[in-house]
Amino acid sequence: MKDIAKETERLKKEKNAVILAHYYVNDEVQNVADYVGDSYYLAKIAKESSADVIVFCGVSFMGESAKILNPDKTVLMPDKSANCPMAHMADVAKIEEMREKYDDLAVVCYINSTSELKCHSDVCVTSSNAVKIVEALPNKNIFFIPDENLGRYVAEQVSDKNIILNDGFCHVHASITKDYLGQIKAKYPNALVLAHPECKKDVLDEADYIGSTSGIIEFASKIDSDEFIVCTESGVSCELKKRNPGKKFYFASSNHFCPNMKLNTLEKVLHVLKTGENEVKVSDEIRKRALIPLDRMIEIAK
Ligand code: 13P
Ligand code: SF4
């Protein structure tokens, strides 16, 4: 393992490459990354990067967004089959139907979506900026795709808009149930509950804090409390433990792994750095159209 990390470091310098990793990937991959963060942070870093090569350790919508935001760079993914099922859970025909129905409709697209869906959207959001962006839009009618749970959470925060929900969901967060959370809470009654907004409403209703992966990590690190029940994917424990060695973190599901994020391994990072395989390609036409909602997100979220 040490040798792989060393060789990765050497190749990174030789190729002027940078490694970006999401908080859900394996710990050993987070440990060799130059930047680890939530989706918004990583998109911003990808846009601003001056490296020649970006190795994106995440899932395909993340690699594609990096390529769309910074087309002159080579973007490599350790495993190209790492895909977020939720990214596909909306359809263009439904978007068109909604546009017919409402004159002033804004299609707000969670960044966890295919590039094709982004092409048909007005603005992208991530879990860390969705409320702020929806609030800033002049439109009254919003079609929020693809995640129903994040959409509902935003609708609860922004009461003056008509937010139409779509039925997409994340299977990892949906596996966290109110019943199981109740059992963990009974075991650790002093623990604060931290939840990602992709969780179902009855789980979010039990939370002391709701936010993105970065938000969860920041909150747990700042607040004067020693025990937490975490309602999101297990990968966040790497950073949570690093920053808070004295605190305890319990997970609210027996199945809190995103199998796609876990496809990123140190061996695969080294392999793509060595060979240049698994390059992310986005056609010019898709890139130009999908860039509009991504850029608009970055502009409003500033
Ligand atoms: P964050 O933007 O909060 O890191 O979430 C990404 C994601 O895929 C959640 O499932
Ligand atoms: Fe997609 Fe869920 Fe995995 Fe995030 S945790 S990448 S939303 S499947």
PDB file of C-alpha atoms and ligand atoms in Angstrom:
ATOM      1  CA  MET A   1       0.000   0.000   0.000  1.00  0.00           C
ATOM      2  CA  LYS A   2       2.851   2.354   0.914  1.00  0.00           C
ATOM      3  CA  ASP A   3       4.544   1.644  -2.438  1.00  0.00           C
ATOM      4  CA  ILE A   4       1.367   2.367  -4.389  1.00  0.00           C
ATOM      5  CA  ALA A   5       0.934   5.685  -2.566  1.00  0.00           C
ATOM      6  CA  LYS A   6       4.571   6.578  -3.235  1.00  0.00           C
ATOM      7  CA  GLU A   7       4.365   5.701  -6.927  1.00  0.00           C
ATOM      8  CA  THR A   8       1.076   7.659  -7.189  1.00  0.00           C
ATOM      9  CA  GLU A   9       2.821  10.677  -5.695  1.00  0.00           C
ATOM     10  CA  ARG A  10       5.702  10.373  -8.183  1.00  0.00           C
ATOM     11  CA  LEU A  11       3.403  10.046 -11.212  1.00  0.00           C
ATOM     12  CA  LYS A  12       1.271  12.948 -10.056  1.00  0.00           C
ATOM     13  CA  LYS A  13       4.300  15.233 -10.239  1.00  0.00           C
ATOM     14  CA  GLU A  14       5.551  13.778 -13.517  1.00  0.00           C
ATOM     15  CA  LYS A  15       2.181  14.267 -15.248  1.00  0.00           C
ATOM     16  CA  ASN A  16       1.194  17.496 -13.501  1.00  0.00           C
ATOM     17  CA  ALA A  17      -1.891  15.696 -12.215  1.00  0.00           C
ATOM     18  CA  VAL A  18      -4.193  16.435  -9.347  1.00  0.00           C
ATOM     19  CA  ILE A  19      -6.366  13.921  -7.477  1.00  0.00           C
ATOM     20  CA  LEU A  20      -9.866  14.938  -6.399  1.00  0.00           C
ATOM     21  CA  ALA A  21     -11.839  12.627  -4.127  1.00  0.00           C
ATOM     22  CA  HIS A  22     -15.354  12.689  -2.748  1.00  0.00           C
ATOM     23  CA  TYR A  23     -15.890  12.003   0.964  1.00  0.00           C
ATOM     24  CA  TYR A  24     -17.598   8.685   0.115  1.00  0.00           C
ATOM     25  CA  VAL A  25     -14.598   6.966  -1.491  1.00  0.00           C
ATOM     26  CA  ASN A  26     -12.352   4.504   0.359  1.00  0.00           C
ATOM     27  CA  ASP A  27     -10.118   5.984   3.073  1.00  0.00           C
ATOM     28  CA  GLU A  28      -6.873   5.040   1.310  1.00  0.00           C
ATOM     29  CA  VAL A  29      -8.001   6.968  -1.778  1.00  0.00           C
ATOM     30  CA  GLN A  30      -8.996  10.014   0.302  1.00  0.00           C
ATOM     31  CA  ASN A  31      -5.539   9.827   1.872  1.00  0.00           C
ATOM     32  CA  VAL A  32      -3.677  10.251  -1.445  1.00  0.00           C
ATOM     33  CA  ALA A  33      -6.010  12.952  -2.782  1.00  0.00           C
ATOM     34  CA  ASP A  34      -4.967  16.595  -3.130  1.00  0.00           C
ATOM     35  CA  TYR A  35      -8.532  17.740  -2.527  1.00  0.00           C
ATOM     36  CA  VAL A  36     -11.310  15.900  -0.691  1.00  0.00           C
ATOM     37  CA  GLY A  37     -14.747  17.422  -0.419  1.00  0.00           C
ATOM     38  CA  ASP A  38     -18.433  17.543  -1.215  1.00  0.00           C
ATOM     39  CA  SER A  39     -19.798  17.796  -4.759  1.00  0.00           C
ATOM     40  CA  TYR A  40     -19.844  21.595  -4.868  1.00  0.00           C
ATOM     41  CA  TYR A  41     -16.311  22.021  -3.557  1.00  0.00           C
ATOM     42  CA  LEU A  42     -14.964  19.438  -6.002  1.00  0.00           C
ATOM     43  CA  ALA A  43     -16.771  21.038  -8.971  1.00  0.00           C
ATOM     44  CA  LYS A  44     -15.252  24.413  -8.064  1.00  0.00           C
ATOM     45  CA  ILE A  45     -11.771  22.931  -7.663  1.00  0.00           C
ATOM     46  CA  ALA A  46     -12.125  21.160 -11.026  1.00  0.00           C
ATOM     47  CA  LYS A  47     -13.135  24.424 -12.705  1.00  0.00           C
ATOM     48  CA  GLU A  48     -10.207  26.352 -11.239  1.00  0.00           C
ATOM     49  CA  SER A  49      -7.529  23.672 -11.597  1.00  0.00           C
ATOM     50  CA  SER A  50      -4.427  24.448 -13.621  1.00  0.00           C
ATOM     51  CA  ALA A  51      -3.208  20.831 -13.598  1.00  0.00           C
ATOM     52  CA  ASP A  52      -2.986  19.035 -16.954  1.00  0.00           C
ATOM     53  CA  VAL A  53      -4.700  15.925 -15.627  1.00  0.00           C
ATOM     54  CA  ILE A  54      -7.548  15.633 -13.117  1.00  0.00           C
ATOM     55  CA  VAL A  55      -8.062  12.170 -11.606  1.00  0.00           C
ATOM     56  CA  PHE A  56     -11.615  12.273 -10.297  1.00  0.00           C
ATOM     57  CA  CYS A  57     -12.353   9.692  -7.611  1.00  0.00           C
ATOM     58  CA  GLY A  58     -16.123   9.728  -7.423  1.00  0.00           C
ATOM     59  CA  VAL A  59     -18.956   8.718  -9.741  1.00  0.00           C
ATOM     60  CA  SER A  60     -19.535   9.562 -13.399  1.00  0.00           C
ATOM     61  CA  PHE A  61     -21.658  12.703 -12.979  1.00  0.00           C
ATOM     62  CA  MET A  62     -18.733  14.183 -11.027  1.00  0.00           C
ATOM     63  CA  GLY A  63     -16.131  13.312 -13.665  1.00  0.00           C
ATOM     64  CA  GLU A  64     -18.404  14.609 -16.430  1.00  0.00           C
ATOM     65  CA  SER A  65     -19.084  17.879 -14.575  1.00  0.00           C
ATOM     66  CA  ALA A  66     -15.319  18.370 -14.151  1.00  0.00           C
ATOM     67  CA  LYS A  67     -14.800  17.865 -17.901  1.00  0.00           C
ATOM     68  CA  ILE A  68     -17.680  20.220 -18.775  1.00  0.00           C
ATOM     69  CA  LEU A  69     -16.336  22.922 -16.443  1.00  0.00           C
ATOM     70  CA  ASN A  70     -12.715  22.554 -17.589  1.00  0.00           C
ATOM     71  CA  PRO A  71     -12.745  21.059 -21.111  1.00  0.00           C
ATOM     72  CA  ASP A  72      -9.056  21.585 -21.890  1.00  0.00           C
ATOM     73  CA  LYS A  73      -8.009  19.246 -19.085  1.00  0.00           C
ATOM     74  CA  THR A  74      -7.730  15.495 -19.287  1.00  0.00           C
ATOM     75  CA  VAL A  75     -10.165  14.056 -16.751  1.00  0.00           C
ATOM     76  CA  LEU A  76      -9.589  10.428 -15.749  1.00  0.00           C
ATOM     77  CA  MET A  77     -11.790   8.214 -13.607  1.00  0.00           C
ATOM     78  CA  PRO A  78     -10.256   5.273 -11.709  1.00  0.00           C
ATOM     79  CA  ASP A  79     -13.329   3.186 -12.589  1.00  0.00           C
ATOM     80  CA  LYS A  80     -15.576   4.330 -15.405  1.00  0.00           C
ATOM     81  CA  SER A  81     -18.408   2.066 -14.317  1.00  0.00           C
ATOM     82  CA  ALA A  82     -18.829   4.056 -11.087  1.00  0.00           C
ATOM     83  CA  ASN A  83     -22.238   5.539 -11.747  1.00  0.00           C
ATOM     84  CA  CYS A  84     -24.874   7.089  -9.513  1.00  0.00           C
ATOM     85  CA  PRO A  85     -28.229   5.343 -10.168  1.00  0.00           C
ATOM     86  CA  MET A  86     -30.134   8.446  -9.059  1.00  0.00           C
ATOM     87  CA  ALA A  87     -28.458  10.505 -11.791  1.00  0.00           C
ATOM     88  CA  HIS A  88     -30.694   8.709 -14.325  1.00  0.00           C
ATOM     89  CA  MET A  89     -33.989   9.000 -12.430  1.00  0.00           C
ATOM     90  CA  ALA A  90     -35.637  11.812 -14.379  1.00  0.00           C
ATOM     91  CA  ASP A  91     -36.715  12.082 -17.970  1.00  0.00           C
ATOM     92  CA  VAL A  92     -36.614  14.695 -20.666  1.00  0.00           C
ATOM     93  CA  ALA A  93     -40.222  14.069 -21.780  1.00  0.00           C
ATOM     94  CA  LYS A  94     -41.432  14.919 -18.261  1.00  0.00           C
ATOM     95  CA  ILE A  95     -39.313  18.094 -18.245  1.00  0.00           C
ATOM     96  CA  GLU A  96     -40.876  19.142 -21.557  1.00  0.00           C
ATOM     97  CA  GLU A  97     -44.362  18.367 -20.249  1.00  0.00           C
ATOM     98  CA  MET A  98     -43.694  20.611 -17.211  1.00  0.00           C
ATOM     99  CA  ARG A  99     -42.391  23.419 -19.418  1.00  0.00           C
ATOM    100  CA  GLU A 100     -45.638  23.242 -21.442  1.00  0.00           C
ATOM    101  CA  LYS A 101     -47.699  23.421 -18.271  1.00  0.00           C
ATOM    102  CA  TYR A 102     -45.949  26.353 -16.517  1.00  0.00           C
ATOM    103  CA  ASP A 103     -44.813  29.466 -18.433  1.00  0.00           C
ATOM    104  CA  ASP A 104     -42.287  30.571 -15.856  1.00  0.00           C
ATOM    105  CA  LEU A 105     -40.891  27.127 -14.971  1.00  0.00           C
ATOM    106  CA  ALA A 106     -37.287  26.773 -13.785  1.00  0.00           C
ATOM    107  CA  VAL A 107     -35.878  23.259 -14.014  1.00  0.00           C
ATOM    108  CA  VAL A 108     -33.539  22.884 -11.057  1.00  0.00           C
ATOM    109  CA  CYS A 109     -31.218  19.964 -11.499  1.00  0.00           C
ATOM    110  CA  TYR A 110     -29.326  18.334  -8.632  1.00  0.00           C
ATOM    111  CA  ILE A 111     -25.745  17.880  -9.815  1.00  0.00           C
ATOM    112  CA  ASN A 112     -26.278  14.124  -9.259  1.00  0.00           C
ATOM    113  CA  SER A 113     -27.709  13.865 -12.778  1.00  0.00           C
ATOM    114  CA  THR A 114     -26.619  12.848 -16.272  1.00  0.00           C
ATOM    115  CA  SER A 115     -25.161  15.469 -18.597  1.00  0.00           C
ATOM    116  CA  GLU A 116     -28.216  14.996 -20.814  1.00  0.00           C
ATOM    117  CA  LEU A 117     -30.551  16.022 -17.974  1.00  0.00           C
ATOM    118  CA  LYS A 118     -28.349  19.043 -17.283  1.00  0.00           C
ATOM    119  CA  CYS A 119     -28.750  20.080 -20.950  1.00  0.00           C
ATOM    120  CA  HIS A 120     -32.487  20.419 -20.350  1.00  0.00           C
ATOM    121  CA  SER A 121     -32.172  22.296 -17.055  1.00  0.00           C
ATOM    122  CA  ASP A 122     -31.918  25.954 -16.067  1.00  0.00           C
ATOM    123  CA  VAL A 123     -29.636  25.681 -13.084  1.00  0.00           C
ATOM    124  CA  CYS A 124     -27.760  22.993 -11.184  1.00  0.00           C
ATOM    125  CA  VAL A 125     -27.585  22.737  -7.403  1.00  0.00           C
ATOM    126  CA  THR A 126     -25.765  20.588  -4.884  1.00  0.00           C
ATOM    127  CA  SER A 127     -26.926  19.662  -1.410  1.00  0.00           C
ATOM    128  CA  SER A 128     -24.842  22.515   0.033  1.00  0.00           C
ATOM    129  CA  ASN A 129     -26.378  25.316  -2.046  1.00  0.00           C
ATOM    130  CA  ALA A 130     -29.830  24.084  -3.190  1.00  0.00           C
ATOM    131  CA  VAL A 131     -31.824  26.250  -0.762  1.00  0.00           C
ATOM    132  CA  LYS A 132     -29.814  29.393  -1.534  1.00  0.00           C
ATOM    133  CA  ILE A 133     -30.108  28.900  -5.294  1.00  0.00           C
ATOM    134  CA  VAL A 134     -33.830  28.119  -5.339  1.00  0.00           C
ATOM    135  CA  GLU A 135     -34.451  31.176  -3.136  1.00  0.00           C
ATOM    136  CA  ALA A 136     -32.482  33.365  -5.559  1.00  0.00           C
ATOM    137  CA  LEU A 137     -34.443  32.304  -8.653  1.00  0.00           C
ATOM    138  CA  PRO A 138     -37.070  34.745  -9.908  1.00  0.00           C
ATOM    139  CA  ASN A 139     -39.352  31.853 -10.954  1.00  0.00           C
ATOM    140  CA  LYS A 140     -42.344  30.847  -8.850  1.00  0.00           C
ATOM    141  CA  ASN A 141     -42.668  27.355 -10.364  1.00  0.00           C
ATOM    142  CA  ILE A 142     -39.748  25.008  -9.936  1.00  0.00           C
ATOM    143  CA  PHE A 143     -39.400  21.449 -11.244  1.00  0.00           C
ATOM    144  CA  PHE A 144     -36.770  19.853  -9.001  1.00  0.00           C
ATOM    145  CA  ILE A 145     -35.016  16.811 -10.510  1.00  0.00           C
ATOM    146  CA  PRO A 146     -34.038  14.032  -9.892  1.00  0.00           C
ATOM    147  CA  ASP A 147     -34.041  13.663  -6.070  1.00  0.00           C
ATOM    148  CA  GLU A 148     -37.441  13.794  -4.395  1.00  0.00           C
ATOM    149  CA  ASN A 149     -36.006  13.945  -0.871  1.00  0.00           C
ATOM    150  CA  LEU A 150     -33.668  16.874  -1.483  1.00  0.00           C
ATOM    151  CA  GLY A 151     -36.476  18.588  -3.431  1.00  0.00           C
ATOM    152  CA  ARG A 152     -38.897  18.173  -0.530  1.00  0.00           C
ATOM    153  CA  TYR A 153     -36.304  19.432   1.934  1.00  0.00           C
ATOM    154  CA  VAL A 154     -35.753  22.549  -0.226  1.00  0.00           C
ATOM    155  CA  ALA A 155     -39.537  23.066  -0.544  1.00  0.00           C
ATOM    156  CA  GLU A 156     -39.834  23.046   3.253  1.00  0.00           C
ATOM    157  CA  GLN A 157     -37.193  25.809   3.506  1.00  0.00           C
ATOM    158  CA  VAL A 158     -38.508  27.964   0.653  1.00  0.00           C
ATOM    159  CA  SER A 159     -42.211  28.372   1.260  1.00  0.00           C
ATOM    160  CA  ASP A 160     -43.007  31.024  -1.380  1.00  0.00           C
ATOM    161  CA  LYS A 161     -42.316  28.735  -4.376  1.00  0.00           C
ATOM    162  CA  ASN A 162     -44.317  25.982  -5.983  1.00  0.00           C
ATOM    163  CA  ILE A 163     -41.775  23.155  -6.020  1.00  0.00           C
ATOM    164  CA  ILE A 164     -42.825  20.199  -8.130  1.00  0.00           C
ATOM    165  CA  LEU A 165     -41.111  16.992  -7.057  1.00  0.00           C
ATOM    166  CA  ASN A 166     -39.762  14.158  -9.177  1.00  0.00           C
ATOM    167  CA  ASP A 167     -39.590  10.587  -7.892  1.00  0.00           C
ATOM    168  CA  GLY A 168     -35.807   9.929  -7.973  1.00  0.00           C
ATOM    169  CA  PHE A 169     -33.995   8.750  -4.860  1.00  0.00           C
ATOM    170  CA  CYS A 170     -30.638   7.539  -3.596  1.00  0.00           C
ATOM    171  CA  HIS A 171     -30.824   3.892  -2.579  1.00  0.00           C
ATOM    172  CA  VAL A 172     -28.050   4.361   0.020  1.00  0.00           C
ATOM    173  CA  HIS A 173     -29.844   7.151   1.873  1.00  0.00           C
ATOM    174  CA  ALA A 174     -33.267   5.539   1.362  1.00  0.00           C
ATOM    175  CA  SER A 175     -31.981   2.480   3.246  1.00  0.00           C
ATOM    176  CA  ILE A 176     -31.764   4.581   6.417  1.00  0.00           C
ATOM    177  CA  THR A 177     -35.091   4.073   8.157  1.00  0.00           C
ATOM    178  CA  LYS A 178     -36.784   5.907  10.981  1.00  0.00           C
ATOM    179  CA  ASP A 179     -37.174   2.594  12.871  1.00  0.00           C
ATOM    180  CA  TYR A 180     -33.489   1.726  12.705  1.00  0.00           C
ATOM    181  CA  LEU A 181     -32.537   5.297  13.594  1.00  0.00           C
ATOM    182  CA  GLY A 182     -34.874   5.026  16.607  1.00  0.00           C
ATOM    183  CA  GLN A 183     -33.028   1.890  17.781  1.00  0.00           C
ATOM    184  CA  ILE A 184     -29.626   3.631  17.537  1.00  0.00           C
ATOM    185  CA  LYS A 185     -31.016   6.706  19.306  1.00  0.00           C
ATOM    186  CA  ALA A 186     -32.281   4.541  22.155  1.00  0.00           C
ATOM    187  CA  LYS A 187     -28.764   3.090  22.483  1.00  0.00           C
ATOM    188  CA  TYR A 188     -27.006   6.476  22.388  1.00  0.00           C
ATOM    189  CA  PRO A 189     -29.554   8.960  23.780  1.00  0.00           C
ATOM    190  CA  ASN A 190     -27.049  11.847  24.040  1.00  0.00           C
ATOM    191  CA  ALA A 191     -25.863  11.619  20.445  1.00  0.00           C
ATOM    192  CA  LEU A 192     -26.810  14.352  17.986  1.00  0.00           C
ATOM    193  CA  VAL A 193     -28.333  13.192  14.695  1.00  0.00           C
ATOM    194  CA  LEU A 194     -26.644  14.489  11.538  1.00  0.00           C
ATOM    195  CA  ALA A 195     -28.385  13.815   8.228  1.00  0.00           C
ATOM    196  CA  HIS A 196     -27.826  14.338   4.529  1.00  0.00           C
ATOM    197  CA  PRO A 197     -30.871  15.853   2.773  1.00  0.00           C
ATOM    198  CA  GLU A 198     -31.073  12.805   0.473  1.00  0.00           C
ATOM    199  CA  CYS A 199     -32.549  10.959   3.484  1.00  0.00           C
ATOM    200  CA  LYS A 200     -36.286  10.375   3.651  1.00  0.00           C
ATOM    201  CA  LYS A 201     -38.497  12.959   5.340  1.00  0.00           C
ATOM    202  CA  ASP A 202     -39.220  10.884   8.457  1.00  0.00           C
ATOM    203  CA  VAL A 203     -35.455  10.537   9.038  1.00  0.00           C
ATOM    204  CA  LEU A 204     -34.790  14.246   8.389  1.00  0.00           C
ATOM    205  CA  ASP A 205     -37.527  15.086  10.912  1.00  0.00           C
ATOM    206  CA  GLU A 206     -35.386  13.421  13.602  1.00  0.00           C
ATOM    207  CA  ALA A 207     -32.193  15.308  12.690  1.00  0.00           C
ATOM    208  CA  ASP A 208     -30.404  17.942  14.784  1.00  0.00           C
ATOM    209  CA  TYR A 209     -28.472  19.040  11.712  1.00  0.00           C
ATOM    210  CA  ILE A 210     -29.172  18.590   7.981  1.00  0.00           C
ATOM    211  CA  GLY A 211     -26.500  19.330   5.386  1.00  0.00           C
ATOM    212  CA  SER A 212     -24.090  18.199   2.716  1.00  0.00           C
ATOM    213  CA  THR A 213     -21.196  15.863   3.514  1.00  0.00           C
ATOM    214  CA  SER A 214     -18.971  18.904   4.173  1.00  0.00           C
ATOM    215  CA  GLY A 215     -21.700  20.513   6.251  1.00  0.00           C
ATOM    216  CA  ILE A 216     -22.006  17.382   8.399  1.00  0.00           C
ATOM    217  CA  ILE A 217     -18.228  17.262   8.926  1.00  0.00           C
ATOM    218  CA  GLU A 218     -18.011  20.985   9.761  1.00  0.00           C
ATOM    219  CA  PHE A 219     -20.930  20.819  12.186  1.00  0.00           C
ATOM    220  CA  ALA A 220     -19.591  17.763  14.048  1.00  0.00           C
ATOM    221  CA  SER A 221     -16.127  19.343  14.260  1.00  0.00           C
ATOM    222  CA  LYS A 222     -17.319  22.682  15.626  1.00  0.00           C
ATOM    223  CA  ILE A 223     -20.059  21.751  18.071  1.00  0.00           C
ATOM    224  CA  ASP A 224     -19.267  20.952  21.664  1.00  0.00           C
ATOM    225  CA  SER A 225     -20.715  17.443  21.692  1.00  0.00           C
ATOM    226  CA  ASP A 226     -18.971  14.045  21.777  1.00  0.00           C
ATOM    227  CA  GLU A 227     -21.378  11.607  20.161  1.00  0.00           C
ATOM    228  CA  PHE A 228     -23.138  11.640  16.815  1.00  0.00           C
ATOM    229  CA  ILE A 229     -25.441   9.421  14.804  1.00  0.00           C
ATOM    230  CA  VAL A 230     -24.589   9.944  11.158  1.00  0.00           C
ATOM    231  CA  CYS A 231     -27.248   9.475   8.464  1.00  0.00           C
ATOM    232  CA  THR A 232     -25.214   9.324   5.297  1.00  0.00           C
ATOM    233  CA  GLU A 233     -22.648   7.160   3.521  1.00  0.00           C
ATOM    234  CA  SER A 234     -19.879   5.648   5.667  1.00  0.00           C
ATOM    235  CA  GLY A 235     -16.972   7.298   3.798  1.00  0.00           C
ATOM    236  CA  VAL A 236     -17.431  10.545   5.746  1.00  0.00           C
ATOM    237  CA  SER A 237     -16.063   8.739   8.815  1.00  0.00           C
ATOM    238  CA  CYS A 238     -12.510   9.103   7.409  1.00  0.00           C
ATOM    239  CA  GLU A 239     -12.568  12.918   7.710  1.00  0.00           C
ATOM    240  CA  LEU A 240     -14.841  12.933  10.780  1.00  0.00           C
ATOM    241  CA  LYS A 241     -12.350  10.787  12.721  1.00  0.00           C
ATOM    242  CA  LYS A 242      -9.294  12.674  11.444  1.00  0.00           C
ATOM    243  CA  ARG A 243     -10.682  15.988  12.627  1.00  0.00           C
ATOM    244  CA  ASN A 244     -12.295  14.685  15.802  1.00  0.00           C
ATOM    245  CA  PRO A 245     -10.180  11.906  17.322  1.00  0.00           C
ATOM    246  CA  GLY A 246     -11.962  12.147  20.682  1.00  0.00           C
ATOM    247  CA  LYS A 247     -15.530  12.008  19.346  1.00  0.00           C
ATOM    248  CA  LYS A 248     -17.716   8.981  18.578  1.00  0.00           C
ATOM    249  CA  PHE A 249     -19.664   8.453  15.366  1.00  0.00           C
ATOM    250  CA  TYR A 250     -22.377   5.823  14.862  1.00  0.00           C
ATOM    251  CA  PHE A 251     -24.030   5.093  11.531  1.00  0.00           C
ATOM    252  CA  ALA A 252     -27.779   4.888  11.209  1.00  0.00           C
ATOM    253  CA  SER A 253     -28.006   2.015   8.788  1.00  0.00           C
ATOM    254  CA  SER A 254     -26.525  -1.453   8.521  1.00  0.00           C
ATOM    255  CA  ASN A 255     -26.023  -0.854   4.785  1.00  0.00           C
ATOM    256  CA  HIS A 256     -24.434   2.569   4.531  1.00  0.00           C
ATOM    257  CA  PHE A 257     -22.071   1.921   1.610  1.00  0.00           C
ATOM    258  CA  CYS A 258     -22.373   3.404  -1.853  1.00  0.00           C
ATOM    259  CA  PRO A 259     -21.106   0.503  -3.988  1.00  0.00           C
ATOM    260  CA  ASN A 260     -20.298   2.844  -6.874  1.00  0.00           C
ATOM    261  CA  MET A 261     -18.153   5.193  -4.813  1.00  0.00           C
ATOM    262  CA  LYS A 262     -16.340   2.172  -3.392  1.00  0.00           C
ATOM    263  CA  LEU A 263     -15.222   1.129  -6.895  1.00  0.00           C
ATOM    264  CA  ASN A 264     -12.467   3.740  -6.564  1.00  0.00           C
ATOM    265  CA  THR A 265      -9.373   1.950  -5.259  1.00  0.00           C
ATOM    266  CA  LEU A 266      -5.769   3.018  -4.852  1.00  0.00           C
ATOM    267  CA  GLU A 267      -4.676   0.429  -7.441  1.00  0.00           C
ATOM    268  CA  LYS A 268      -7.077   1.891 -10.017  1.00  0.00           C
ATOM    269  CA  VAL A 269      -5.915   5.446  -9.266  1.00  0.00           C
ATOM    270  CA  LEU A 270      -2.344   4.374  -9.948  1.00  0.00           C
ATOM    271  CA  HIS A 271      -3.380   2.481 -13.099  1.00  0.00           C
ATOM    272  CA  VAL A 272      -5.124   5.455 -14.741  1.00  0.00           C
ATOM    273  CA  LEU A 273      -2.287   7.787 -13.809  1.00  0.00           C
ATOM    274  CA  LYS A 274       0.171   5.381 -15.454  1.00  0.00           C
ATOM    275  CA  THR A 275      -1.824   4.584 -18.578  1.00  0.00           C
ATOM    276  CA  GLY A 276      -4.107   7.581 -19.141  1.00  0.00           C
ATOM    277  CA  GLU A 277      -7.005   5.119 -19.530  1.00  0.00           C
ATOM    278  CA  ASN A 278     -10.620   5.904 -18.603  1.00  0.00           C
ATOM    279  CA  GLU A 279     -10.636   9.414 -19.972  1.00  0.00           C
ATOM    280  CA  VAL A 280     -13.979  11.189 -19.570  1.00  0.00           C
ATOM    281  CA  LYS A 281     -15.347  12.368 -22.934  1.00  0.00           C
ATOM    282  CA  VAL A 282     -18.290  14.709 -23.416  1.00  0.00           C
ATOM    283  CA  SER A 283     -19.393  15.789 -26.894  1.00  0.00           C
ATOM    284  CA  ASP A 284     -19.076  19.497 -27.723  1.00  0.00           C
ATOM    285  CA  GLU A 285     -22.817  19.889 -28.108  1.00  0.00           C
ATOM    286  CA  ILE A 286     -23.628  18.357 -24.706  1.00  0.00           C
ATOM    287  CA  ARG A 287     -20.759  20.212 -23.080  1.00  0.00           C
ATOM    288  CA  LYS A 288     -21.938  23.628 -24.274  1.00  0.00           C
ATOM    289  CA  ARG A 289     -25.515  23.060 -23.116  1.00  0.00           C
ATOM    290  CA  ALA A 290     -24.696  21.386 -19.792  1.00  0.00           C
ATOM    291  CA  LEU A 291     -22.200  24.125 -18.945  1.00  0.00           C
ATOM    292  CA  ILE A 292     -24.984  26.739 -18.751  1.00  0.00           C
ATOM    293  CA  PRO A 293     -26.744  25.365 -15.619  1.00  0.00           C
ATOM    294  CA  LEU A 294     -23.412  24.412 -14.012  1.00  0.00           C
ATOM    295  CA  ASP A 295     -21.949  27.892 -14.501  1.00  0.00           C
ATOM    296  CA  ARG A 296     -25.163  29.462 -13.296  1.00  0.00           C
ATOM    297  CA  MET A 297     -24.931  27.422 -10.088  1.00  0.00           C
ATOM    298  CA  ILE A 298     -21.377  28.558  -9.466  1.00  0.00           C
ATOM    299  CA  GLU A 299     -22.336  32.173 -10.159  1.00  0.00           C
ATOM    300  CA  ILE A 300     -25.351  32.207  -7.783  1.00  0.00           C
ATOM    301  CA  ALA A 301     -23.619  30.163  -5.072  1.00  0.00           C
ATOM    302  CA  LYS A 302     -20.623  32.494  -4.880  1.00  0.00           C
TER     303      LYS A 302
HETATM  304  P1  13P B   1     -22.519  15.984  -1.232  1.00  0.00           P
HETATM  305  O1  13P B   1     -22.570  17.044  -2.276  1.00  0.00           O
HETATM  306  O2  13P B   1     -23.214  16.358   0.033  1.00  0.00           O
HETATM  307  O3  13P B   1     -21.105  15.568  -0.981  1.00  0.00           O
HETATM  308  O4  13P B   1     -23.344  14.708  -1.731  1.00  0.00           O
HETATM  309  C1  13P B   1     -23.001  13.950  -2.833  1.00  0.00           C
HETATM  310  C2  13P B   1     -23.729  12.693  -2.914  1.00  0.00           C
HETATM  311  O5  13P B   1     -23.580  11.916  -3.813  1.00  0.00           O
HETATM  312  C3  13P B   1     -24.639  12.385  -1.861  1.00  0.00           C
HETATM  313  O6  13P B   1     -25.135  11.108  -2.018  1.00  0.00           O
HETATM  314 FE1  SF4 B   2     -25.507   8.406  -5.911  1.00  0.00          FE
HETATM  315 FE2  SF4 B   2     -26.393   7.800  -3.504  1.00  0.00          FE
HETATM  316 FE3  SF4 B   2     -23.986   6.990  -4.239  1.00  0.00          FE
HETATM  317 FE4  SF4 B   2     -24.466   9.581  -3.749  1.00  0.00          FE
HETATM  318  S1  SF4 B   2     -24.545   7.893  -2.277  1.00  0.00           S
HETATM  319  S2  SF4 B   2     -23.346   8.742  -5.481  1.00  0.00           S
HETATM  320  S3  SF4 B   2     -26.557   9.774  -4.521  1.00  0.00           S
HETATM  321  S4  SF4 B   2     -25.956   6.347  -5.142  1.00  0.00           S
END
